[in-house]
């Protein structure tokens, strides 16, 4: 690998560790206090100790390997999942420094894994350290939350080893344990079951998705995963020479592109950061398809900036400006014509905007909005210049793009009229409630629940079984429109969707205001059969596209009606899945062939049964719908509900074993 400027050095480390005491003991105490703080309040450092937090530990170590790759010293990263529940991450970089840091009296390796934010202290002047976002917390946090952690460093012909136990207590000192031909670092850790109470099992699919994203965002880095836990080893390699160009192609694989090439723009600008020169690097890739949706995903330092920010603003400014300029030049827009709106220009566009910034400032509700104002100008300039050039040099593709946008603009006018008509006709002013809604009497949204129920007969049971004060029922007649395929105009004309919007009462799309929702729980209650699953996915597709904050704020739930009922000695036992059925059978010691009722639909239950099993907060089980990664969520919806059949088939084949996930 090319040997670029030396970025980290042990002396730097020594200089930058604040408060580190010259006295060995004092330092030790401080270190242990730091790690103890992490163990006491893990949520503060990794967000949660549920499955997402568990995986966060892996991202943290992978981020460090990516940093070494971005610095130009590493091109392969391997993640291995072991049988004992541990995971290892290996890179082929320079190997972490093993020499002693004067101020701490410990090796750089030990310091990095025991001093909170020690890695961050390097950040000053370290222009390549880009990975990590809101929870870019450093290796010491991973160590603190592990039952044990081992570091192997391969460097200068030797292999060095250091082990930590019980939340970061060093076992011995770093020592040379053998010879090594190549350089690199391996970090292996086992998450502490005392911290991760819900689950300690890594999800292969989740890790694959994230590593794939990392490989797209950092072209040329080979990222491998090996799952050694099962009978057969599962392996995958993610490697994209084309980086985000291939990312766009991957997102578009189920869609129909209207242009052949993916338009790629890149550039960088020097800025001063902490008295040192650093670079802001901008990369964008985009391609139009026949879709009515837009898929614009933005990243800063490999983290999805869900709330957008300055890079997104700059990108939108640039495409709006250049497309309108070009449309006027080729007379697709005449002198008196209005400009295309940003919404028109975005329709059918799939785009990735990826920024690498040495000092990102995050804002917004979830701290996922990039706030550095210079990024808007830099992005707008780079994208504007290069897009203008693309349009001039590729007139045929440019013409298809302009034609598509023109259609979008015409459709937008039609949609606006349809929206207005619906508003006038049905009073879509969010104050009139739909006739079919059996509303609750409470006016405190925090305690109110809306059950969206499939079919009128189930709707009847639900109305009779509900708590009238806090539970509202909206029966759906048949299937709602598939919004993934439909044109905006048709969406506003659809009666069932109109009812949903009115009942929830917080608007739709850009105008959706989550603070106005009338119910804090919106509960999808459908039959446990194929049709029920379909309706559920249609509703989730709608929420994902038009009311995403409703999901993001945790207001969307899925009711879980029981699948089976056993009547035994005058008592009723409800089972929600096959495993539970088996367990109950065993517990009651039922003979083979003992009659069991299998529920096919909600309509088979009377009001009392439905209340007791599915609606009563004291006894029911609800699944909360969450979106970990919006890019992946969109992709799943597109695969399931989009135009093309092939990705749907592929998705169902790949996920046949994960039907529960698919259902959520
Ligand atoms: C498997 C995950 N990989 C890592 O965590 C990792 C960290 C790391 C690294 C350096 C090289 N490879 C790494 N992999 C490194 C080496 C040198 C200088 N800076 C960084 C060098 O050889 O001079 N480090 C990241 C931080 C540090 N090393 C330290 F210096 F703080 F320890």
XYZ file of C-alpha atoms and ligand atoms in Angstrom:
696
model
C 0.000 0.000 0.000
C 1.080 3.511 -0.632
C 2.824 4.971 2.367
C 1.158 8.249 3.095
C 1.869 10.676 5.851
C 2.215 9.028 9.243
C -0.940 9.872 11.042
C -0.893 8.352 14.446
C 2.202 8.180 16.531
C 2.620 7.136 20.101
C 4.138 10.487 20.996
C 1.064 12.201 19.671
C -0.978 9.977 21.851
C 1.019 10.906 24.900
C 0.659 14.573 24.140
C -3.023 14.372 23.667
C -4.264 12.343 26.544
C -5.567 14.921 28.886
C -5.438 14.376 32.584
C -3.376 11.227 32.154
C -1.227 11.179 35.204
C 2.475 10.564 35.133
C 1.947 8.320 38.084
C 1.081 4.831 36.992
C -1.371 4.100 39.819
C -3.285 7.323 39.515
C -3.663 6.655 35.844
C -4.872 3.129 36.525
C -7.583 4.334 38.856
C -8.724 6.879 36.354
C -8.882 4.272 33.600
C -10.943 1.876 35.665
C -13.292 4.645 36.716
C -13.771 5.553 33.064
C -14.577 2.004 32.016
C -16.807 1.533 35.057
C -18.820 4.595 33.994
C -19.422 2.942 30.620
C -20.626 -0.248 32.275
C -22.935 1.670 34.574
C -24.577 3.583 31.768
C -23.942 1.737 28.522
C -26.904 3.439 26.868
C -25.118 6.771 27.035
C -22.296 5.389 24.941
C -23.928 2.953 22.527
C -27.562 4.100 22.569
C -29.101 0.842 23.770
C -28.089 -2.562 25.108
C -30.557 -4.386 22.893
C -29.663 -5.949 19.566
C -28.747 -2.620 17.974
C -26.278 -1.829 20.759
C -24.720 -5.259 20.533
C -24.010 -4.742 16.856
C -22.749 -1.294 17.592
C -19.685 -2.871 19.177
C -18.824 -4.496 15.857
C -19.322 -1.261 13.903
C -16.986 0.490 16.298
C -14.094 -1.895 15.676
C -14.810 -2.093 11.939
C -14.765 1.725 11.851
C -11.253 1.709 13.243
C -10.134 -0.700 10.544
C -11.853 1.482 7.906
C -9.927 4.482 9.222
C -6.693 2.622 8.654
C -7.898 1.843 5.122
C -8.897 5.458 4.430
C -5.473 6.517 5.614
C -4.186 4.396 2.767
C -2.566 1.533 4.650
C -5.110 -1.268 4.539
C -7.280 -2.804 1.834
C -8.834 -5.866 3.432
C -10.992 -6.298 6.518
C -12.360 -9.614 7.757
C -15.155 -10.034 10.289
C -15.537 -13.524 11.777
C -18.382 -14.741 13.964
C -17.233 -17.502 16.312
C -19.102 -20.336 17.980
C -18.399 -19.106 21.500
C -20.300 -15.884 20.765
C -17.200 -13.788 20.159
C -16.451 -11.829 17.009
C -13.133 -10.853 15.511
C -12.215 -8.053 13.169
C -8.928 -8.229 11.295
C -7.290 -5.636 9.091
C -4.118 -5.736 7.018
C -2.941 -2.265 7.973
C 0.237 -1.193 9.720
C -0.698 -2.859 13.001
C -1.471 -0.687 16.007
C 1.623 0.793 17.671
C 2.871 -1.450 20.474
C 5.499 0.827 21.962
C 5.056 2.460 25.351
C 3.411 5.831 25.686
C 5.452 7.802 28.151
C 2.662 9.552 30.000
C 0.541 6.511 30.665
C 3.399 4.094 31.030
C 1.443 1.711 28.856
C 1.524 0.574 25.278
C -0.485 2.514 22.713
C -2.673 -0.560 22.265
C -3.521 -0.726 25.948
C -4.128 3.005 26.066
C -6.518 2.930 23.113
C -8.505 0.110 24.682
C -8.661 1.534 28.192
C -8.793 5.315 27.922
C -12.152 6.683 26.829
C -11.928 8.697 23.642
C -8.171 8.187 23.403
C -8.710 7.541 19.700
C -10.580 10.822 19.534
C -7.632 12.673 20.968
C -5.697 11.647 17.917
C -8.425 13.343 15.981
C -6.707 16.655 16.449
C -4.636 16.964 13.363
C -5.643 13.543 12.213
C -7.381 14.385 8.997
C -8.111 10.836 7.937
C -9.997 9.771 11.002
C -13.443 9.907 9.540
C -15.446 6.879 10.598
C -18.011 6.978 13.315
C -21.017 9.109 13.907
C -23.165 9.893 16.857
C -21.838 6.930 18.794
C -18.265 7.034 17.477
C -17.162 6.163 20.945
C -13.942 4.304 20.551
C -12.430 0.970 21.278
C -12.351 1.463 25.067
C -16.157 1.371 25.166
C -16.186 -1.954 23.343
C -13.646 -3.260 25.839
C -15.646 -2.010 28.811
C -18.738 -3.844 27.568
C -16.970 -7.134 26.803
C -16.545 -10.240 28.901
C -13.107 -10.444 27.359
C -11.231 -8.771 24.520
C -7.991 -9.741 22.812
C -5.759 -7.745 20.525
C -3.221 -9.321 18.195
C -0.880 -6.954 16.432
C 1.285 -8.098 13.544
C 4.041 -5.601 13.023
C 7.723 -5.371 12.151
C 8.036 -9.147 11.847
C 6.475 -9.902 15.228
C 3.114 -10.890 16.662
C 2.072 -9.041 19.839
C -0.765 -10.013 22.124
C -2.782 -8.369 24.889
C -5.902 -9.596 26.691
C -8.521 -7.834 28.780
C -11.192 -9.404 30.960
C -14.359 -8.470 32.812
C -15.010 -5.125 31.264
C -11.527 -3.982 30.355
C -9.189 -5.221 33.097
C -5.800 -5.827 31.548
C -4.415 -9.340 31.899
C -0.626 -9.026 31.936
C 1.193 -6.735 29.572
C 1.484 -6.616 25.841
C 4.108 -9.133 24.777
C 5.683 -10.464 21.644
C 4.333 -13.979 21.246
C 5.716 -14.999 17.887
C 6.815 -14.004 14.422
C 4.664 -12.530 11.687
C 5.222 -12.083 7.999
C 2.529 -9.517 7.372
C 1.320 -6.431 9.182
C -2.127 -5.992 10.602
C -4.391 -5.866 13.647
C -6.914 -8.393 14.959
C -9.411 -7.492 17.654
C -11.544 -10.293 19.136
C -14.180 -9.741 21.798
C -17.104 -11.413 23.475
C -19.913 -9.058 24.496
C -20.652 -9.241 28.198
C -23.913 -11.080 28.952
C -24.180 -9.011 32.134
C -24.595 -5.931 29.941
C -26.431 -7.277 26.903
C -29.313 -8.895 28.691
C -31.730 -9.238 25.734
C -29.460 -11.011 23.313
C -25.783 -11.709 22.749
C -26.250 -13.304 19.346
C -24.926 -11.473 16.338
C -27.239 -11.404 13.339
C -25.420 -12.461 10.162
C -27.865 -10.594 7.938
C -27.559 -7.342 9.907
C -23.773 -7.491 9.788
C -23.763 -8.347 6.082
C -25.983 -5.383 5.272
C -23.805 -2.940 7.171
C -20.542 -4.313 5.755
C -21.978 -4.169 2.258
C -22.889 -0.529 2.830
C -19.381 0.189 4.131
C -17.879 -1.465 1.051
C -20.085 0.640 -1.250
C -19.175 3.838 0.572
C -15.446 3.100 0.607
C -14.553 1.838 -2.824
C -11.695 -0.573 -3.210
C -11.778 -1.935 0.348
C -12.439 -5.662 0.432
C -14.657 -6.514 3.391
C -15.253 -10.155 4.182
C -17.531 -11.884 6.633
C -17.265 -15.459 7.847
C -19.916 -17.031 10.026
C -18.255 -19.986 11.721
C -21.123 -20.733 14.083
C -23.207 -23.195 12.092
C -22.562 -26.626 10.616
C -21.554 -24.967 7.383
C -19.408 -21.878 7.194
C -21.249 -18.926 5.647
C -19.040 -16.429 3.846
C -19.404 -13.340 1.792
C -17.073 -10.751 0.303
C -18.091 -7.179 -0.352
C -15.846 -5.330 -2.729
C -16.846 -2.546 -5.082
C -14.295 -0.965 -7.353
C -17.028 1.450 -8.449
C -18.076 2.434 -4.901
C -21.232 4.534 -4.748
C -21.803 4.165 -8.505
C -22.403 0.489 -7.807
C -24.457 1.436 -4.755
C -26.875 3.336 -6.997
C -26.958 0.434 -9.471
C -27.690 -1.937 -6.607
C -30.579 0.200 -5.336
C -31.902 0.453 -8.884
C -31.683 -3.225 -9.671
C -35.440 -3.686 -9.320
C -36.250 -0.492 -11.189
C -36.174 0.594 -14.809
C -33.479 3.220 -15.429
C -34.272 5.883 -17.995
C -30.623 6.646 -18.589
C -27.767 4.295 -19.182
C -25.038 5.742 -17.039
C -24.814 6.668 -13.407
C -23.751 10.307 -13.133
C -20.796 10.534 -10.791
C -19.443 13.762 -9.317
C -16.559 14.082 -6.935
C -14.225 16.688 -5.570
C -12.647 18.035 -2.455
C -11.784 21.299 -0.848
C -9.058 22.109 1.591
C -10.145 23.521 4.918
C -8.217 24.377 8.017
C -8.947 22.260 11.050
C -7.114 22.615 14.347
C -4.335 24.513 12.675
C -3.763 21.760 10.155
C -4.814 21.409 6.544
C -7.580 18.910 6.008
C -9.923 17.970 3.188
C -13.650 17.868 2.842
C -14.328 15.180 0.253
C -17.634 15.073 -1.641
C -18.837 12.194 -3.765
C -22.233 11.807 -5.394
C -23.744 9.251 -7.755
C -27.187 9.468 -9.356
C -29.422 7.830 -11.900
C -33.039 8.396 -12.939
C -35.550 5.558 -13.173
C -39.212 5.385 -14.145
C -40.148 5.240 -10.422
C -42.390 7.913 -8.909
C -40.381 7.951 -5.715
C -37.030 9.433 -4.976
C -34.288 7.602 -3.175
C -31.808 10.165 -1.953
C -29.483 8.882 0.736
C -26.858 11.033 2.346
C -23.859 10.044 4.424
C -21.180 11.780 6.389
C -18.152 9.760 7.381
C -19.969 6.564 6.432
C -22.906 7.313 8.707
C -26.366 7.716 7.208
C -27.412 11.311 7.853
C -31.121 10.514 7.945
C -32.161 14.061 8.591
C -30.079 15.339 5.687
C -28.306 18.628 6.244
C -25.907 20.826 4.328
C -24.674 18.187 1.872
C -28.259 17.325 0.964
C -29.191 20.990 0.608
C -26.176 21.645 -1.626
C -26.964 18.636 -3.776
C -30.600 19.634 -4.259
C -29.637 23.227 -5.042
C -27.209 22.037 -7.696
C -29.500 19.649 -9.530
C -32.421 22.069 -9.441
C -30.256 24.882 -10.834
C -28.506 22.874 -13.536
C -31.533 20.907 -14.745
C -33.573 24.101 -15.122
C -30.693 25.839 -16.846
C -30.295 22.973 -19.289
C -34.058 22.646 -19.870
C -34.174 26.316 -20.851
C -31.143 25.913 -23.075
C -32.766 23.110 -25.091
C -36.096 24.993 -24.978
C -37.883 22.257 -23.031
C -38.852 25.167 -20.799
C -40.013 28.215 -22.731
C -39.555 31.813 -21.668
C -42.864 32.130 -19.840
C -42.709 28.675 -18.211
C -42.225 28.205 -14.497
C -39.070 26.445 -13.378
C -39.271 22.770 -12.445
C -39.552 22.437 -8.684
C -37.009 20.504 -6.632
C -39.705 17.902 -6.089
C -40.094 17.466 -9.862
C -36.362 17.222 -10.348
C -36.094 14.585 -7.626
C -38.890 12.300 -8.845
C -37.488 8.970 -9.962
C -33.979 9.907 -8.890
C -31.801 7.484 -6.988
C -28.800 9.259 -5.508
C -26.071 8.809 -2.943
C -24.331 11.827 -1.462
C -21.314 10.877 0.609
C -19.156 13.388 2.440
C -15.977 12.799 4.387
C -15.381 15.595 6.851
C -12.631 15.908 9.484
C -14.876 17.764 11.909
C -18.545 17.023 11.308
C -21.157 18.909 13.305
C -24.410 17.033 13.758
C -27.728 18.662 14.494
C -31.394 17.729 14.475
C -33.635 15.646 16.680
C -31.607 12.480 16.276
C -28.303 14.274 15.688
C -28.220 12.948 12.155
C -28.330 16.229 10.245
C -25.029 17.569 8.960
C -24.678 21.170 10.082
C -21.329 22.336 8.631
C -22.439 25.238 6.475
C -19.427 25.244 4.136
C -20.482 21.791 2.943
C -23.553 23.221 1.182
C -21.475 25.517 -0.996
C -18.808 22.912 -1.714
C -21.372 20.233 -2.653
C -23.429 22.623 -4.748
C -20.344 23.743 -6.653
C -18.880 20.308 -7.310
C -22.183 18.692 -8.280
C -23.336 21.742 -10.269
C -20.192 21.943 -12.436
C -19.978 18.238 -13.127
C -23.693 17.698 -13.736
C -23.773 20.630 -16.183
C -20.904 19.083 -18.044
C -22.551 15.663 -18.116
C -25.749 17.117 -19.582
C -23.847 18.958 -22.300
C -21.739 15.959 -23.216
C -24.594 13.434 -23.190
C -27.510 15.097 -24.998
C -29.515 11.885 -25.522
C -29.468 10.918 -21.869
C -30.042 14.534 -20.892
C -33.148 14.620 -23.099
C -34.589 11.486 -21.430
C -34.006 13.052 -18.029
C -35.697 16.309 -18.991
C -38.644 14.425 -20.543
C -39.083 12.465 -17.322
C -38.966 15.609 -15.185
C -41.451 17.323 -17.461
C -43.875 14.450 -16.961
C -43.281 14.655 -13.211
C -44.078 18.368 -13.264
C -47.313 17.779 -15.201
C -48.290 14.960 -12.831
C -47.549 17.213 -9.878
C -50.044 19.796 -11.122
C -52.619 17.021 -11.532
C -51.821 15.663 -8.062
C -52.181 19.095 -6.518
C -55.600 19.407 -8.097
C -56.575 15.911 -6.891
C -55.383 16.740 -3.401
C -57.380 19.945 -3.408
C -60.481 18.132 -4.690
C -60.199 15.468 -1.983
C -59.725 18.212 0.580
C -62.794 20.029 -0.580
C -64.962 16.992 -1.152
C -64.041 14.881 1.871
C -62.730 17.633 4.030
C -59.132 16.405 4.098
C -58.417 19.302 6.392
C -57.620 16.987 9.270
C -60.555 18.178 11.326
C -63.295 16.008 9.846
C -63.056 12.366 10.782
C -63.909 9.528 8.426
C -67.368 8.009 8.818
C -65.988 4.497 9.258
C -63.845 5.449 12.216
C -65.124 4.412 15.644
C -63.151 6.996 17.571
C -62.193 6.884 21.219
C -63.444 9.479 23.666
C -60.113 10.564 25.150
C -58.469 13.627 23.651
C -55.026 12.827 25.035
C -53.028 11.332 22.148
C -50.498 9.772 24.570
C -53.105 7.321 25.799
C -54.977 6.862 22.527
C -54.615 3.920 20.191
C -55.835 3.468 16.646
C -56.466 -0.106 15.518
C -56.438 -0.467 11.758
C -58.432 -3.619 11.253
C -58.775 -5.794 8.211
C -62.335 -6.524 7.183
C -65.689 -5.433 8.501
C -66.466 -8.514 10.604
C -63.215 -8.243 12.558
C -63.915 -4.527 12.744
C -67.222 -5.367 14.481
C -65.546 -7.619 17.077
C -62.865 -5.027 17.645
C -65.457 -2.284 18.210
C -67.253 -4.378 20.778
C -64.102 -5.553 22.498
C -62.312 -2.247 22.751
C -61.877 0.202 25.562
C -63.992 3.045 24.215
C -62.110 5.675 26.065
C -58.679 5.020 24.611
C -59.079 2.661 21.655
C -60.332 3.713 18.224
C -61.128 1.298 15.399
C -60.717 1.958 11.696
C -61.908 -0.977 9.583
C -60.339 -1.275 6.156
C -62.352 -2.495 3.236
C -60.098 -4.900 1.334
C -56.618 -3.928 0.317
C -55.269 -0.433 0.267
C -53.492 0.949 -2.764
C -49.872 -0.087 -3.293
C -48.260 3.345 -3.008
C -44.906 2.021 -4.164
C -46.262 1.671 -7.678
C -48.967 4.321 -7.814
C -48.748 7.831 -9.130
C -49.183 10.520 -6.501
C -52.512 11.670 -7.953
C -54.060 8.210 -7.486
C -52.859 8.070 -3.895
C -54.871 11.141 -2.956
C -57.917 9.788 -4.740
C -57.855 6.503 -2.800
C -60.644 6.449 -0.209
C -58.981 4.054 2.251
C -55.817 6.132 2.290
C -57.867 9.287 2.718
C -59.503 7.706 5.795
C -56.117 6.817 7.264
C -54.763 10.319 6.791
C -57.848 11.888 8.316
C -57.934 9.519 11.268
C -54.266 10.017 12.156
C -54.784 13.726 11.667
C -51.219 14.938 11.144
C -51.066 15.504 7.391
C -49.014 13.596 4.881
C -45.657 13.561 3.125
C -43.672 16.801 3.507
C -46.520 18.333 5.501
C -46.679 15.454 7.985
C -46.295 16.801 11.510
C -45.752 14.083 14.064
C -46.601 16.435 16.916
C -50.198 16.526 15.650
C -50.940 12.800 15.630
C -54.180 11.866 17.356
C -52.950 8.488 18.588
C -49.563 7.569 19.981
C -50.073 3.959 19.019
C -51.175 3.119 15.494
C -51.734 -0.625 15.549
C -52.071 -2.732 12.446
C -54.345 -5.671 13.204
C -54.658 -8.132 10.328
C -55.321 -11.836 9.919
C -52.458 -14.277 10.365
C -52.601 -15.421 6.742
C -51.138 -14.431 3.391
C -53.763 -11.762 2.736
C -53.213 -10.348 6.211
C -49.455 -10.160 5.602
C -50.080 -8.451 2.307
C -52.320 -5.808 3.853
C -49.768 -5.280 6.602
C -46.971 -4.718 4.080
C -49.199 -2.366 2.055
C -49.873 -0.295 5.178
C -46.200 -0.266 6.157
C -45.277 0.742 2.611
C -47.675 3.658 2.942
C -46.310 4.719 6.354
C -42.726 4.342 5.170
C -43.300 6.572 2.194
C -45.756 9.156 3.458
C -45.515 9.209 7.253
C -41.999 8.006 7.987
C -41.657 10.035 11.235
C -44.596 8.035 12.578
C -42.393 4.922 12.371
C -39.222 6.728 13.399
C -40.864 8.035 16.550
C -42.023 4.542 17.464
C -45.763 5.001 16.960
C -46.424 2.091 14.590
C -47.183 -1.355 16.002
C -48.331 -4.722 14.786
C -50.916 -6.598 16.809
C -50.264 -10.247 17.369
C -53.440 -12.290 17.440
C -53.048 -15.861 18.656
C -52.695 -18.644 16.111
C -54.128 -21.435 18.253
C -56.577 -22.052 21.052
C -56.652 -25.104 23.302
C -59.657 -25.721 25.543
C -58.707 -27.935 28.437
C -60.707 -28.658 31.577
C -62.821 -25.570 31.095
C -59.833 -23.257 30.614
C -58.660 -21.594 27.430
C -55.021 -21.471 26.414
C -53.944 -19.197 23.556
C -50.717 -19.811 21.646
C -49.072 -17.184 19.473
C -46.628 -19.413 17.610
C -45.769 -23.050 17.006
C -43.137 -23.228 19.719
C -45.615 -21.994 22.289
C -48.200 -24.490 21.078
C -45.709 -27.314 21.546
C -44.788 -26.069 25.012
C -48.430 -25.794 26.105
C -49.184 -29.249 24.732
C -46.331 -30.673 26.774
C -47.237 -28.762 29.894
C -50.832 -29.942 29.783
C -49.619 -33.385 28.810
C -52.114 -33.592 25.954
C -52.463 -36.800 24.026
C -51.725 -36.745 20.293
C -54.762 -35.662 18.349
C -56.263 -33.552 21.166
C -58.401 -30.932 19.370
C -56.764 -27.593 18.797
C -58.430 -24.619 17.175
C -56.359 -22.887 14.530
C -57.413 -19.294 13.963
C -57.376 -18.295 10.343
C -58.773 -14.851 10.773
C -59.588 -12.269 13.393
C -63.250 -12.650 12.425
C -63.294 -16.099 14.049
C -62.866 -14.551 17.455
C -65.683 -12.937 19.336
C -65.292 -9.533 20.932
C -64.203 -10.870 24.324
C -61.645 -13.234 22.854
C -60.204 -10.530 20.620
C -59.965 -8.161 23.576
C -58.293 -10.690 25.870
C -55.804 -12.011 23.356
C -54.931 -9.090 21.108
C -56.205 -5.724 22.291
C -56.053 -5.466 26.049
C -52.790 -3.708 27.021
C -52.564 -5.948 30.080
C -52.451 -9.205 28.151
C -51.632 -8.501 24.514
C -48.273 -8.580 22.780
C -47.461 -5.843 20.296
C -44.522 -5.672 17.911
C -43.071 -2.210 17.526
C -42.035 -1.370 13.971
C -38.581 0.175 13.768
C -36.307 1.224 10.944
C -32.638 0.654 11.677
C -31.468 1.668 8.275
C -33.644 3.689 5.928
C -31.686 2.652 2.854
C -32.306 -1.004 3.591
C -35.933 -0.380 4.571
C -36.615 1.378 1.264
C -34.921 -1.433 -0.591
C -37.071 -4.052 1.128
C -40.260 -2.154 0.290
C -39.146 -1.674 -3.295
C -38.275 -5.367 -3.599
C -41.588 -6.405 -2.113
C -43.899 -3.854 -3.623
C -42.130 -2.348 -6.633
C -42.602 -2.853 -10.366
C -40.338 -5.807 -10.954
C -41.133 -9.362 -9.979
C -37.588 -10.758 -9.911
C -36.318 -8.903 -6.784
C -39.516 -9.923 -4.989
C -38.853 -13.565 -5.794
C -35.214 -13.178 -4.760
C -36.172 -11.490 -1.501
C -38.669 -14.177 -0.603
C -36.161 -16.922 -1.420
C -33.404 -15.255 0.598
C -35.654 -14.530 3.535
C -37.801 -17.628 3.580
C -36.309 -18.512 6.936
C -36.851 -15.046 8.346
C -40.544 -14.732 7.776
C -40.934 -12.950 11.075
C -38.653 -10.184 9.847
C -40.489 -9.986 6.599
C -43.751 -9.678 8.457
C -42.470 -6.730 10.447
C -9.229 -4.625 13.625
C -9.553 -3.231 13.919
N -8.436 -2.403 13.627
C -8.030 -1.401 14.442
O -8.654 -1.139 15.452
C -6.842 -0.669 14.085
C -6.376 0.453 14.704
C -5.189 0.809 14.053
C -4.228 1.807 14.217
C -3.115 1.795 13.344
C -3.033 0.813 12.365
N -3.948 -0.130 12.229
C -5.014 -0.144 13.050
N -6.034 -1.030 13.083
C -2.037 2.788 13.412
C -0.710 2.463 13.231
C 0.232 3.469 13.297
C -0.126 4.757 13.518
N -1.370 5.047 13.686
C -2.321 4.066 13.627
C 1.677 3.200 13.139
O 2.031 2.085 12.825
O 2.433 4.161 13.310
N -4.368 2.741 15.263
C -5.406 3.552 15.502
C -5.072 4.254 16.659
C -3.851 3.812 17.040
N -3.454 2.884 16.193
C -3.009 4.251 18.197
F -1.893 4.750 17.747
F -3.667 5.123 18.883
F -2.740 3.231 18.942
